[in-house]
Amino acid sequence: MRFFSDNAAAACPAVMDAMNAANRQTTAYDGDDWSKRLDGAFSDLFETPVRALWVATGTAANGLALAALCPPHGSVVCHHDSHVQNDECGAPEFYTHGAKLLLAGGAGAKLTPATIGELLGNTRNDVHQAQPAALTITNATEYGLVYSADEVAAIGDLCGARGLGFHMDGARFANALVHARCTPAEMTWRAGVDALSFGFVKNGGMSAEALVFFRPELADATLYRRKRAGHLLSKGRYLAAQMLAMLDGDVWLANARAANDGAARIAAAAGDRLLHAVQANEIFIRVSPDEAAALRAQGFDFYDWGAGEARLVVSWDQDPQDIARLATAIAAL
Amino acid sequence: MRFFSDNAAAACPAVMDAMNAANRQTTAYDGDDWSKRLDGAFSDLFETPVRALWVATGTAANGLALAALCPPHGSVVCHHDSHVQNDECGAPEFYTHGAKLLLAGGAGAKLTPATIGELLGNTRNDVHQAQPAALTITNATEYGLVYSADEVAAIGDLCGARGLGFHMDGARFANALVHARCTPAEMTWRAGVDALSFGFVKNGGMSAEALVFFRPELADATLYRRKRAGHLLSKGRYLAAQMLAMLDGDVWLANARAANDGAARIAAAAGDRLLHAVQANEIFIRVSPDEAAALRAQGFDFYDWGAGEARLVVSWDQDPQDIARLATAIAAL
Amino acid sequence: MRFFSDNAAAACPAVMDAMNAANRQTTAYDGDDWSKRLDGAFSDLFETPVRALWVATGTAANGLALAALCPPHGSVVCHHDSHVQNDECGAPEFYTHGAKLLLAGGAGAKLTPATIGELLGNTRNDVHQAQPAALTITNATEYGLVYSADEVAAIGDLCGARGLGFHMDGARFANALVHARCTPAEMTWRAGVDALSFGFVKNGGMSAEALVFFRPELADATLYRRKRAGHLLSKGRYLAAQMLAMLDGDVWLANARAANDGAARIAAAAGDRLLHAVQANEIFIRVSPDEAAALRAQGFDFYDWGAGEARLVVSWDQDPQDIARLATAIAAL
Amino acid sequence: MRFFSDNAAAACPAVMDAMNAANRQTTAYDGDDWSKRLDGAFSDLFETPVRALWVATGTAANGLALAALCPPHGSVVCHHDSHVQNDECGAPEFYTHGAKLLLAGGAGAKLTPATIGELLGNTRNDVHQAQPAALTITNATEYGLVYSADEVAAIGDLCGARGLGFHMDGARFANALVHARCTPAEMTWRAGVDALSFGFVKNGGMSAEALVFFRPELADATLYRRKRAGHLLSKGRYLAAQMLAMLDGDVWLANARAANDGAARIAAAAGDRLLHAVQANEIFIRVSPDEAAALRAQGFDFYDWGAGEARLVVSWDQDPQDIARLATAIAAL
């Protein structure tokens, strides 16, 4: 029973159908009908004109977004527990050509205006320091917490005041949105976000993530950067088709809701073992090594997350019986 | 009738079946069974221990290969008509962090020991010049010509003598091999090749190319570079599965043979319009603007390739009737 | 008798005096009075508001200028015999983070609107090619030829029409200007030049070159790039003082005139041995290996420049007797 | 009375004399006699074969050293208060092509085996994290503290065990050595240091720092990187001559001793205002805004260093009377 990552889940039926449909039309790169529909589909979803590019990974989306917002000699504010800092092997530095990540704190891997302000207050405005040019948050965060639209907007205000480009790493954007009960627009550009890495892969996609620019002109140079990074697939139609299939009929929201609901069920069973509130599809619990071993002995697969802590992730296609079994097992520890 | 690029063809049935199969097993990144089988499968194919990584594009494979062979302050010898120079928007420079491409000539986009020797002879061995560290050839070339194993070996000898890493861009490796009637081993490592971008996408694949290292230790750092470039897909199993499906039962060779045979049929009809010998699946012909328009009016889609020249590409799945129609139409010009 | 490079000449008395003067005032980085006077002094010289930064080498000046004019995913048009292409070990690629140099031809290492137009005509306006963003010429060229103000303006017009930033590598700007008999303004911004590497070191300076921006806003980011490249000297006053001392009383022009005059004298003696017109301070002549040996046996030090060719460079402080001796020796060959 | 930085001090007489001497010999780049003597002079000083390169700034020396020790996809351990992290505008990222700085703590900007071990313990050995490849310490530190040879060796042992290249930023190496009362060898390679940025500029030099490699082979690629970064001065002899003049007769040690002694005198007067032990030539004291204003009103120039704190730096040429005045003024606060 796999609870170690939503990265490992299957692609959902709508995606598999789309792959077959895309196999029947043939045009190279992003000249196909699906790719051409991306801007429109995402503009509709976000209720504003946007430009949307497919890429194969969230790491590429994040790297390209930060390169669009920060020059090589600039710096990017992020949380010290963020994916861009800890889990991308320096992709932001690669894509930005060596911009510096400035690390701020905040409970549950959430930045706050206060933690950001403290960091910026310690940054001198002189030529000896890489000047902050962008800021990135992850929604939902590495610890499964969700920034509300208001919280995003508070950071967006600060970015606006300081002239920082504002990026949201939305590897689990769908999970965040389902929890926050706001519109995609409210969560992003209305709150000041300039660019969004809109995740599909963890949510039932196969190999496509969208990079959405709310400042459409940022896409111009990004098209070249994408090619240059080897991310302009020659058969890009398969990527576009996947994402459109998930947007169609709100499959993406249904998938995320299923995952979040499963996580909520487990959270309810975990009680005071919870290390963080469970708002999306990840559960972090306190478990002793013996308890972790006991869970594994029952067939549950998950990651240790530091000493005495474990991470459990519920995927869009998680078997409800497995979820129930895990909830029971945790409660019984 | 699409003759403008094999990039635009459909994925072949073996690949589509593999995607469905891969959807039934779930593990993240390259921890799945298919990914784990890659080294073995390619080692068998090449009759020597190799390491093979999947990436989503040939551009990424080329970039990673050159970064493994050339330091940022070095240079890479290539043909002035090569894909790495003209069609990757500076990906080699991006991946190598600014290595310089040194451009040599040769008929049909083929380097020769003579053209390479001339270029190297003009390079001073001092600190003011980026020293040549690698050399890359494309097989089949941009003009559809094939280096024989002996021709590759002659260049390999020169690379060995000069201490240059030797890369082969094999976006159409299958087409080249089918023409050359030699083994994969003879075409590559036995001829001195250190790294091969082994193309599948133009040959019936969907979204996976293999980067094969004949000096296995080169893969170590490349694993980090791949991640850093955003090319470690979280559901990499779909890429590995595609390639294994095409290796299985020699689908890759059958596909390439079909394309080459179609090209040969058209070449036979083109007579002295041919600008280059047709050895793989590309045909370059002399056509006046009026003739090009006449072909297009009959429904044939292809690229102009400079003034009075056209490129026609036959794909693995090209309809034999369309091929016959095109041959007839060209003969009738 | 050293005729191998003006790089090797002594610093002129005005410079040595300035170093001593600068040693009596103490402020860090570019906060000193000399550094603060740079913008004004160069604005006066060029009759327009400019910004001028000191750096220690022409390679750094060129790299910073190109980085200001071309993004990492762009390309820079230059001559295939230019210093940026052949003698800086990839510094333009380093500073621009991998922009591509596009190589054009032209007699005597001079680009012309025709050679530039041909190159640009072969460049496709699509995402697969690094789009031209800048162009750089060297005045005087690698072969000692001088672009006239009109010739520069013709290229400037082309740059303006194509949206290319226009850089002049003026390692021997003084020598070019003395020959061209025009004003600094006419040779540069009035002719469309955006940035100039203004050389002092070859012309009697010690360790300072000016990077002059005719579009002053380009200096903003360059200040950070300079620091980041380790070119913000903590005792920058010595660099500023050198250059101001050479501008003062037109020492820089007198030095260049002396060098050019010496070269003209040798050229007159060389007759039809000359490979290029002698317009600045370099002489390229045809000499057999035996003749070259004979010159060296008489104590003349110079570079071979390909088979049967030699380069002779006259420095600002070249002994007139040595010049006369060399002229005689060449005439006597 | 300038106490704000040793960066701003004059060049010492030995250096000025050397500049004049160097002006009498003429050879380009590093082909001169002074440059050729560097390896020998530093090998003698360090009692082991080393290679030594001149560069114009400590930032360049640090950047080149880290690039020699860490690949683009690696990471460099440093203190969160270090110069490479806070005061070089991302030069390490520029030179290494985007390696990541990993920040560890420690009192007085000193790393310890414990703080390093904790950081490394939090680093996963997988492809998602930029793997630590190098470590850099500053001696004396940003807060004027000195690592003893034993302390360096303890870190060197850890680097050896973990396979980390070990760099010492010795912008104030002389000041550290004078305090530590050990040999240059004991402070560096005998303690495991692989590369040293050996500072001269803050200690009475004008524009030259040495980059010393105790693993001589590291210099090979660095020669190209130096050129590529625009740090191969065409008249490099002036840089070499400066440093040799300061090594000769131990001028460098005398200068550092003078500065350290002056700092000790002020420290003695500062009593419990001291924020850090004064071991080199920097004094950090607690002062209220009113007190700082009072000092400035008396003509003392210095930096605020955060709220209620000030940094005072004594230079090699500081007037003893000014030192006495400052000591008196602080005692009288």
Short mmCIF file of C-alpha atoms in Angstrom, two decimals, chain B:
data_model
loop_
_atom_site.label_atom_id
_atom_site.label_comp_id
_atom_site.label_asym_id
_atom_site.label_seq_id
_atom_site.Cartn_x
_atom_site.Cartn_y
_atom_site.Cartn_z
CA MET B 1 0.35 14.05 -46.78
CA ARG B 2 2.94 14.93 -44.18
CA PHE B 3 6.55 14.78 -45.35
CA PHE B 4 7.86 17.70 -43.34
CA SER B 5 9.23 15.84 -40.35
CA ASP B 6 9.51 12.46 -38.69
CA ASN B 7 9.18 14.50 -35.52
CA ALA B 8 5.51 14.75 -36.20
CA ALA B 9 4.70 11.09 -36.70
CA ALA B 10 2.56 9.06 -34.37
CA ALA B 11 3.94 6.86 -31.65
CA CYS B 12 4.01 3.24 -32.77
CA PRO B 13 1.71 0.58 -31.30
CA ALA B 14 4.45 -1.01 -29.20
CA VAL B 15 4.98 2.32 -27.51
CA MET B 16 1.32 2.94 -26.87
CA ASP B 17 1.00 -0.51 -25.37
CA ALA B 18 4.01 0.18 -23.18
CA MET B 19 2.44 3.36 -21.87
CA ASN B 20 -0.57 1.40 -20.75
CA ALA B 21 1.58 -1.23 -19.16
CA ALA B 22 3.64 1.39 -17.35
CA ASN B 23 0.45 2.88 -16.00
CA ARG B 24 -0.14 -0.26 -13.99
CA GLN B 25 3.09 -0.06 -12.00
CA THR B 26 3.78 2.82 -9.71
CA THR B 27 7.14 4.02 -8.48
CA ALA B 28 8.69 7.46 -8.61
CA TYR B 29 11.55 8.84 -10.68
CA ASP B 30 13.76 6.08 -12.02
CA GLY B 31 13.11 3.57 -9.30
CA ASP B 32 10.75 1.47 -11.42
CA ASP B 33 11.46 -1.85 -13.07
CA TRP B 34 11.64 -0.45 -16.57
CA SER B 35 14.15 2.23 -15.67
CA LYS B 36 16.22 -0.34 -13.83
CA ARG B 37 16.32 -2.53 -16.90
CA LEU B 38 17.73 0.19 -19.14
CA ASP B 39 21.40 -0.35 -18.40
CA GLY B 40 21.05 -4.04 -19.05
CA ALA B 41 19.03 -3.70 -22.21
CA PHE B 42 21.41 -1.25 -23.79
CA SER B 43 24.43 -3.17 -22.59
CA ASP B 44 23.05 -6.23 -24.35
CA LEU B 45 22.36 -4.25 -27.48
CA PHE B 46 25.83 -2.75 -27.54
CA GLU B 47 27.62 -5.89 -26.35
CA THR B 48 29.50 -3.99 -23.64
CA PRO B 49 28.61 -2.56 -20.25
CA VAL B 50 27.00 0.83 -20.77
CA ARG B 51 24.85 3.12 -18.73
CA ALA B 52 21.70 4.50 -20.27
CA LEU B 53 19.53 7.36 -19.02
CA TRP B 54 16.19 8.44 -20.36
CA VAL B 55 15.51 12.07 -21.17
CA ALA B 56 12.58 13.67 -22.91
CA THR B 57 14.36 15.22 -25.89
CA GLY B 58 17.38 14.81 -28.08
CA THR B 59 18.37 18.36 -27.25
CA ALA B 60 18.64 17.41 -23.59
CA ALA B 61 20.55 14.24 -24.45
CA ASN B 62 23.02 16.19 -26.56
CA GLY B 63 23.40 18.91 -23.95
CA LEU B 64 24.02 16.46 -21.14
CA ALA B 65 26.45 14.44 -23.23
CA LEU B 66 28.51 17.47 -24.17
CA ALA B 67 28.50 18.70 -20.58
CA ALA B 68 29.91 15.34 -19.56
CA LEU B 69 32.69 15.61 -22.12
CA CYS B 70 33.64 19.29 -22.14
CA PRO B 71 34.33 21.77 -19.33
CA PRO B 72 32.83 25.28 -19.43
CA HIS B 73 36.14 26.69 -20.58
CA GLY B 74 36.60 24.13 -23.35
CA SER B 75 35.30 23.85 -26.88
CA VAL B 76 33.41 21.29 -28.92
CA VAL B 77 34.16 20.54 -32.55
CA CYS B 78 31.05 20.13 -34.69
CA HIS B 79 29.88 20.64 -38.24
CA HIS B 80 28.69 24.12 -39.15
CA ASP B 81 25.45 22.60 -40.36
CA SER B 82 24.87 20.48 -37.28
CA HIS B 83 21.75 20.44 -35.14
CA VAL B 84 23.70 21.35 -31.99
CA GLN B 85 24.91 24.50 -33.69
CA ASN B 86 21.79 25.58 -35.56
CA ASP B 87 18.70 24.08 -34.05
CA GLU B 88 18.97 23.90 -30.30
CA CYS B 89 18.86 27.58 -29.36
CA GLY B 90 22.18 27.33 -27.59
CA ALA B 91 21.40 24.22 -25.54
CA PRO B 92 25.02 23.01 -25.73
CA GLU B 93 26.15 26.36 -24.39
CA PHE B 94 23.50 26.21 -21.66
CA TYR B 95 24.36 22.70 -20.53
CA THR B 96 28.12 23.14 -20.75
CA HIS B 97 27.96 26.59 -19.14
CA GLY B 98 29.34 28.37 -22.12
CA ALA B 99 31.70 26.04 -23.92
CA LYS B 100 32.35 27.21 -27.44
CA LEU B 101 31.31 25.30 -30.55
CA LEU B 102 34.11 25.20 -33.11
CA LEU B 103 32.72 24.84 -36.61
CA ALA B 104 34.25 22.63 -39.25
CA GLY B 105 33.05 21.82 -42.75
CA GLY B 106 32.54 18.75 -44.87
CA ALA B 107 30.16 17.77 -47.64
CA GLY B 108 26.67 16.73 -46.64
CA ALA B 109 27.18 17.92 -43.08
CA LYS B 110 29.75 15.18 -42.53
CA LEU B 111 32.96 15.94 -40.70
CA THR B 112 36.07 14.24 -42.00
CA PRO B 113 39.50 13.76 -40.47
CA ALA B 114 40.70 16.34 -42.97
CA THR B 115 38.17 19.04 -42.06
CA ILE B 116 38.65 18.33 -38.37
CA GLY B 117 42.40 18.39 -38.73
CA GLU B 118 42.28 21.72 -40.48
CA LEU B 119 40.17 23.23 -37.74
CA LEU B 120 42.37 21.87 -34.98
CA GLY B 121 45.44 23.02 -36.83
CA ASN B 122 44.13 26.56 -36.58
CA THR B 123 43.63 26.28 -32.84
CA ARG B 124 46.46 27.50 -30.66
CA ASN B 125 47.35 25.59 -27.56
CA ASP B 126 47.40 28.54 -25.23
CA VAL B 127 45.26 29.98 -22.49
CA HIS B 128 43.66 32.55 -24.79
CA GLN B 129 41.66 29.95 -26.66
CA ALA B 130 39.02 27.60 -25.38
CA GLN B 131 40.77 24.28 -25.88
CA PRO B 132 38.98 21.54 -27.82
CA ALA B 133 37.76 18.93 -25.38
CA ALA B 134 35.08 17.13 -27.35
CA LEU B 135 33.79 16.45 -30.82
CA THR B 136 30.29 15.61 -31.93
CA ILE B 137 28.98 14.14 -35.14
CA THR B 138 25.41 13.49 -36.21
CA ASN B 139 24.58 10.11 -37.67
CA ALA B 140 22.62 10.27 -39.91
CA THR B 141 23.56 13.88 -40.67
CA GLU B 142 21.36 16.91 -41.18
CA TYR B 143 21.40 16.04 -44.88
CA GLY B 144 20.51 12.42 -44.38
CA LEU B 145 23.96 11.03 -45.02
CA VAL B 146 25.33 8.15 -43.01
CA TYR B 147 28.79 7.79 -41.57
CA SER B 148 29.96 4.22 -42.02
CA ALA B 149 31.50 2.45 -39.07
CA ASP B 150 34.87 2.94 -40.69
CA GLU B 151 34.30 6.65 -41.12
CA VAL B 152 33.28 6.93 -37.48
CA ALA B 153 36.35 4.98 -36.45
CA ALA B 154 38.64 7.28 -38.40
CA ILE B 155 37.23 10.21 -36.47
CA GLY B 156 37.38 8.19 -33.28
CA ASP B 157 41.08 7.59 -33.84
CA LEU B 158 41.63 11.29 -34.25
CA CYS B 159 39.66 12.01 -31.07
CA GLY B 160 41.70 9.46 -29.20
CA ALA B 161 44.96 10.95 -30.44
CA ARG B 162 43.89 14.45 -29.49
CA GLY B 163 42.22 13.57 -26.22
CA LEU B 164 38.78 14.66 -27.37
CA GLY B 165 35.62 13.13 -25.97
CA PHE B 166 33.56 11.73 -28.84
CA HIS B 167 29.81 12.15 -28.96
CA MET B 168 27.37 10.94 -31.56
CA ASP B 169 24.05 12.69 -31.98
CA GLY B 170 21.95 9.75 -33.05
CA ALA B 171 18.58 11.42 -33.41
CA ARG B 172 18.30 9.12 -36.43
CA PHE B 173 20.68 6.46 -35.20
CA ALA B 174 18.33 3.69 -36.24
CA ASN B 175 18.10 5.02 -39.78
CA ALA B 176 21.86 5.28 -39.96
CA LEU B 177 22.42 1.80 -38.65
CA VAL B 178 19.97 0.22 -41.04
CA HIS B 179 21.81 1.81 -43.91
CA ALA B 180 25.30 1.07 -42.64
CA ARG B 181 24.61 -2.62 -42.10
CA CYS B 182 26.85 -2.83 -39.10
CA THR B 183 26.19 -3.59 -35.45
CA PRO B 184 25.36 -0.94 -32.88
CA ALA B 185 28.72 -1.70 -31.29
CA GLU B 186 30.65 -1.26 -34.51
CA MET B 187 28.98 2.08 -35.13
CA THR B 188 29.76 3.43 -31.67
CA TRP B 189 32.16 2.36 -28.96
CA ARG B 190 34.24 0.08 -31.14
CA ALA B 191 34.75 3.17 -33.30
CA GLY B 192 35.71 5.30 -30.30
CA VAL B 193 32.39 6.90 -29.43
CA ASP B 194 32.09 7.82 -25.74
CA ALA B 195 28.47 8.91 -25.59
CA LEU B 196 25.47 8.48 -27.85
CA SER B 197 22.20 10.34 -28.01
CA PHE B 198 20.06 7.41 -29.12
CA GLY B 199 16.92 8.71 -30.73
CA PHE B 200 13.53 7.07 -30.44
CA VAL B 201 11.08 9.91 -30.91
CA LYS B 202 11.62 10.42 -34.64
CA ASN B 203 11.40 6.67 -35.10
CA GLY B 204 8.04 5.91 -33.56
CA GLY B 205 8.63 6.85 -29.95
CA MET B 206 6.56 9.36 -28.04
CA SER B 207 8.73 11.28 -25.59
CA ALA B 208 11.88 9.36 -24.69
CA GLU B 209 15.45 9.40 -25.94
CA ALA B 210 18.31 7.45 -24.45
CA LEU B 211 21.61 8.95 -23.46
CA VAL B 212 24.07 6.06 -23.61
CA PHE B 213 27.52 6.28 -22.04
CA PHE B 214 30.15 3.85 -23.25
CA ARG B 215 32.40 5.19 -20.54
CA PRO B 216 30.00 4.31 -17.76
CA GLU B 217 31.60 6.61 -15.18
CA LEU B 218 30.37 9.60 -17.18
CA ALA B 219 26.86 8.80 -16.02
CA ASP B 220 27.64 9.59 -12.39
CA ALA B 221 27.70 13.35 -12.64
CA THR B 222 25.13 13.28 -15.42
CA LEU B 223 22.50 11.97 -13.02
CA TYR B 224 22.85 15.20 -11.08
CA ARG B 225 22.93 17.33 -14.19
CA ARG B 226 19.78 15.65 -15.47
CA LYS B 227 17.93 16.39 -12.25
CA ARG B 228 19.24 19.93 -12.19
CA ALA B 229 17.99 20.50 -15.72
CA GLY B 230 14.51 19.35 -14.80
CA HIS B 231 14.81 16.16 -16.83
CA LEU B 232 14.33 13.63 -14.05
CA LEU B 233 10.65 12.97 -14.61
CA SER B 234 8.82 11.90 -11.50
CA LYS B 235 7.04 9.23 -13.51
CA GLY B 236 10.03 8.18 -15.54
CA ARG B 237 8.74 4.68 -16.00
CA TYR B 238 6.75 5.79 -19.03
CA LEU B 239 9.94 6.84 -20.76
CA ALA B 240 11.86 3.70 -19.97
CA ALA B 241 8.94 1.53 -21.00
CA GLN B 242 8.69 3.19 -24.40
CA MET B 243 12.28 2.53 -25.25
CA LEU B 244 12.30 -1.03 -24.00
CA ALA B 245 9.21 -1.71 -26.08
CA MET B 246 10.97 -0.48 -29.17
CA LEU B 247 14.13 -2.44 -28.50
CA ASP B 248 12.07 -5.54 -27.88
CA GLY B 249 11.69 -7.53 -31.09
CA ASP B 250 13.73 -4.91 -32.94
CA VAL B 251 10.76 -2.65 -33.49
CA TRP B 252 13.21 0.24 -33.72
CA LEU B 253 15.01 -1.35 -36.65
CA ALA B 254 11.81 -2.28 -38.43
CA ASN B 255 10.51 1.25 -38.09
CA ALA B 256 13.74 2.74 -39.42
CA ARG B 257 13.82 0.27 -42.29
CA ALA B 258 10.33 1.24 -43.31
CA ALA B 259 11.26 4.91 -43.34
CA ASN B 260 14.50 4.37 -45.20
CA ASP B 261 12.81 2.19 -47.79
CA GLY B 262 10.19 4.85 -48.40
CA ALA B 263 12.88 7.45 -48.86
CA ALA B 264 14.74 5.24 -51.29
CA ARG B 265 11.61 4.89 -53.38
CA ILE B 266 11.20 8.65 -53.60
CA ALA B 267 14.90 9.12 -54.26
CA ALA B 268 14.69 6.77 -57.21
CA ALA B 269 12.01 8.97 -58.70
CA ALA B 270 13.88 12.18 -58.02
CA GLY B 271 16.84 11.38 -60.24
CA ASP B 272 19.19 14.26 -60.73
CA ARG B 273 17.08 16.54 -58.59
CA LEU B 274 18.80 14.96 -55.61
CA LEU B 275 21.11 17.29 -53.71
CA HIS B 276 22.53 14.53 -51.55
CA ALA B 277 22.62 10.79 -51.73
CA VAL B 278 19.61 9.36 -49.91
CA GLN B 279 20.90 6.97 -47.29
CA ALA B 280 18.49 7.37 -44.41
CA ASN B 281 14.94 8.75 -44.45
CA GLU B 282 15.48 12.27 -45.72
CA ILE B 283 15.41 13.46 -49.32
CA PHE B 284 16.78 16.82 -50.39
CA ILE B 285 15.82 17.91 -53.87
CA ARG B 286 16.16 20.82 -56.20
CA VAL B 287 12.75 22.32 -56.94
CA SER B 288 11.78 25.67 -58.34
CA PRO B 289 9.24 27.72 -56.41
CA ASP B 290 6.64 26.79 -58.99
CA GLU B 291 7.41 23.12 -58.68
CA ALA B 292 7.26 23.34 -54.90
CA ALA B 293 3.91 25.03 -55.17
CA ALA B 294 2.70 22.33 -57.53
CA LEU B 295 3.65 19.62 -55.07
CA ARG B 296 1.92 21.44 -52.25
CA ALA B 297 -1.16 21.89 -54.39
CA GLN B 298 -1.29 18.10 -54.61
CA GLY B 299 -1.36 17.91 -50.82
CA PHE B 300 2.29 17.22 -50.03
CA ASP B 301 3.58 19.00 -46.95
CA PHE B 302 7.33 19.62 -46.64
CA TYR B 303 9.95 22.22 -45.76
CA ASP B 304 11.75 24.57 -48.09
CA TRP B 305 15.45 24.22 -47.35
CA GLY B 306 17.00 27.35 -48.74
CA ALA B 307 16.27 28.84 -52.13
CA GLY B 308 15.17 26.30 -54.72
CA GLU B 309 15.62 23.36 -52.39
CA ALA B 310 13.23 21.24 -50.40
CA ARG B 311 13.49 18.63 -47.68
CA LEU B 312 11.20 15.63 -47.61
CA VAL B 313 11.20 13.24 -44.67
CA VAL B 314 9.65 9.81 -44.60
CA SER B 315 8.37 8.62 -41.24
CA TRP B 316 8.15 5.08 -39.88
CA ASP B 317 4.38 5.07 -40.40
CA GLN B 318 4.21 6.79 -43.74
CA ASP B 319 1.40 5.48 -45.89
CA PRO B 320 2.96 3.52 -48.80
CA GLN B 321 0.37 4.99 -51.12
CA ASP B 322 1.40 8.49 -50.10
CA ILE B 323 5.01 7.57 -50.77
CA ALA B 324 4.11 6.25 -54.19
CA ARG B 325 2.06 9.34 -54.92
CA LEU B 326 4.95 11.60 -53.94
CA ALA B 327 7.41 9.63 -56.07
CA THR B 328 5.06 9.93 -59.01
CA ALA B 329 4.50 13.60 -58.44
CA ILE B 330 8.22 14.36 -58.28
CA ALA B 331 8.96 12.32 -61.37
CA ALA B 332 6.22 14.23 -63.18
CA LEU B 333 7.55 17.68 -62.35
#
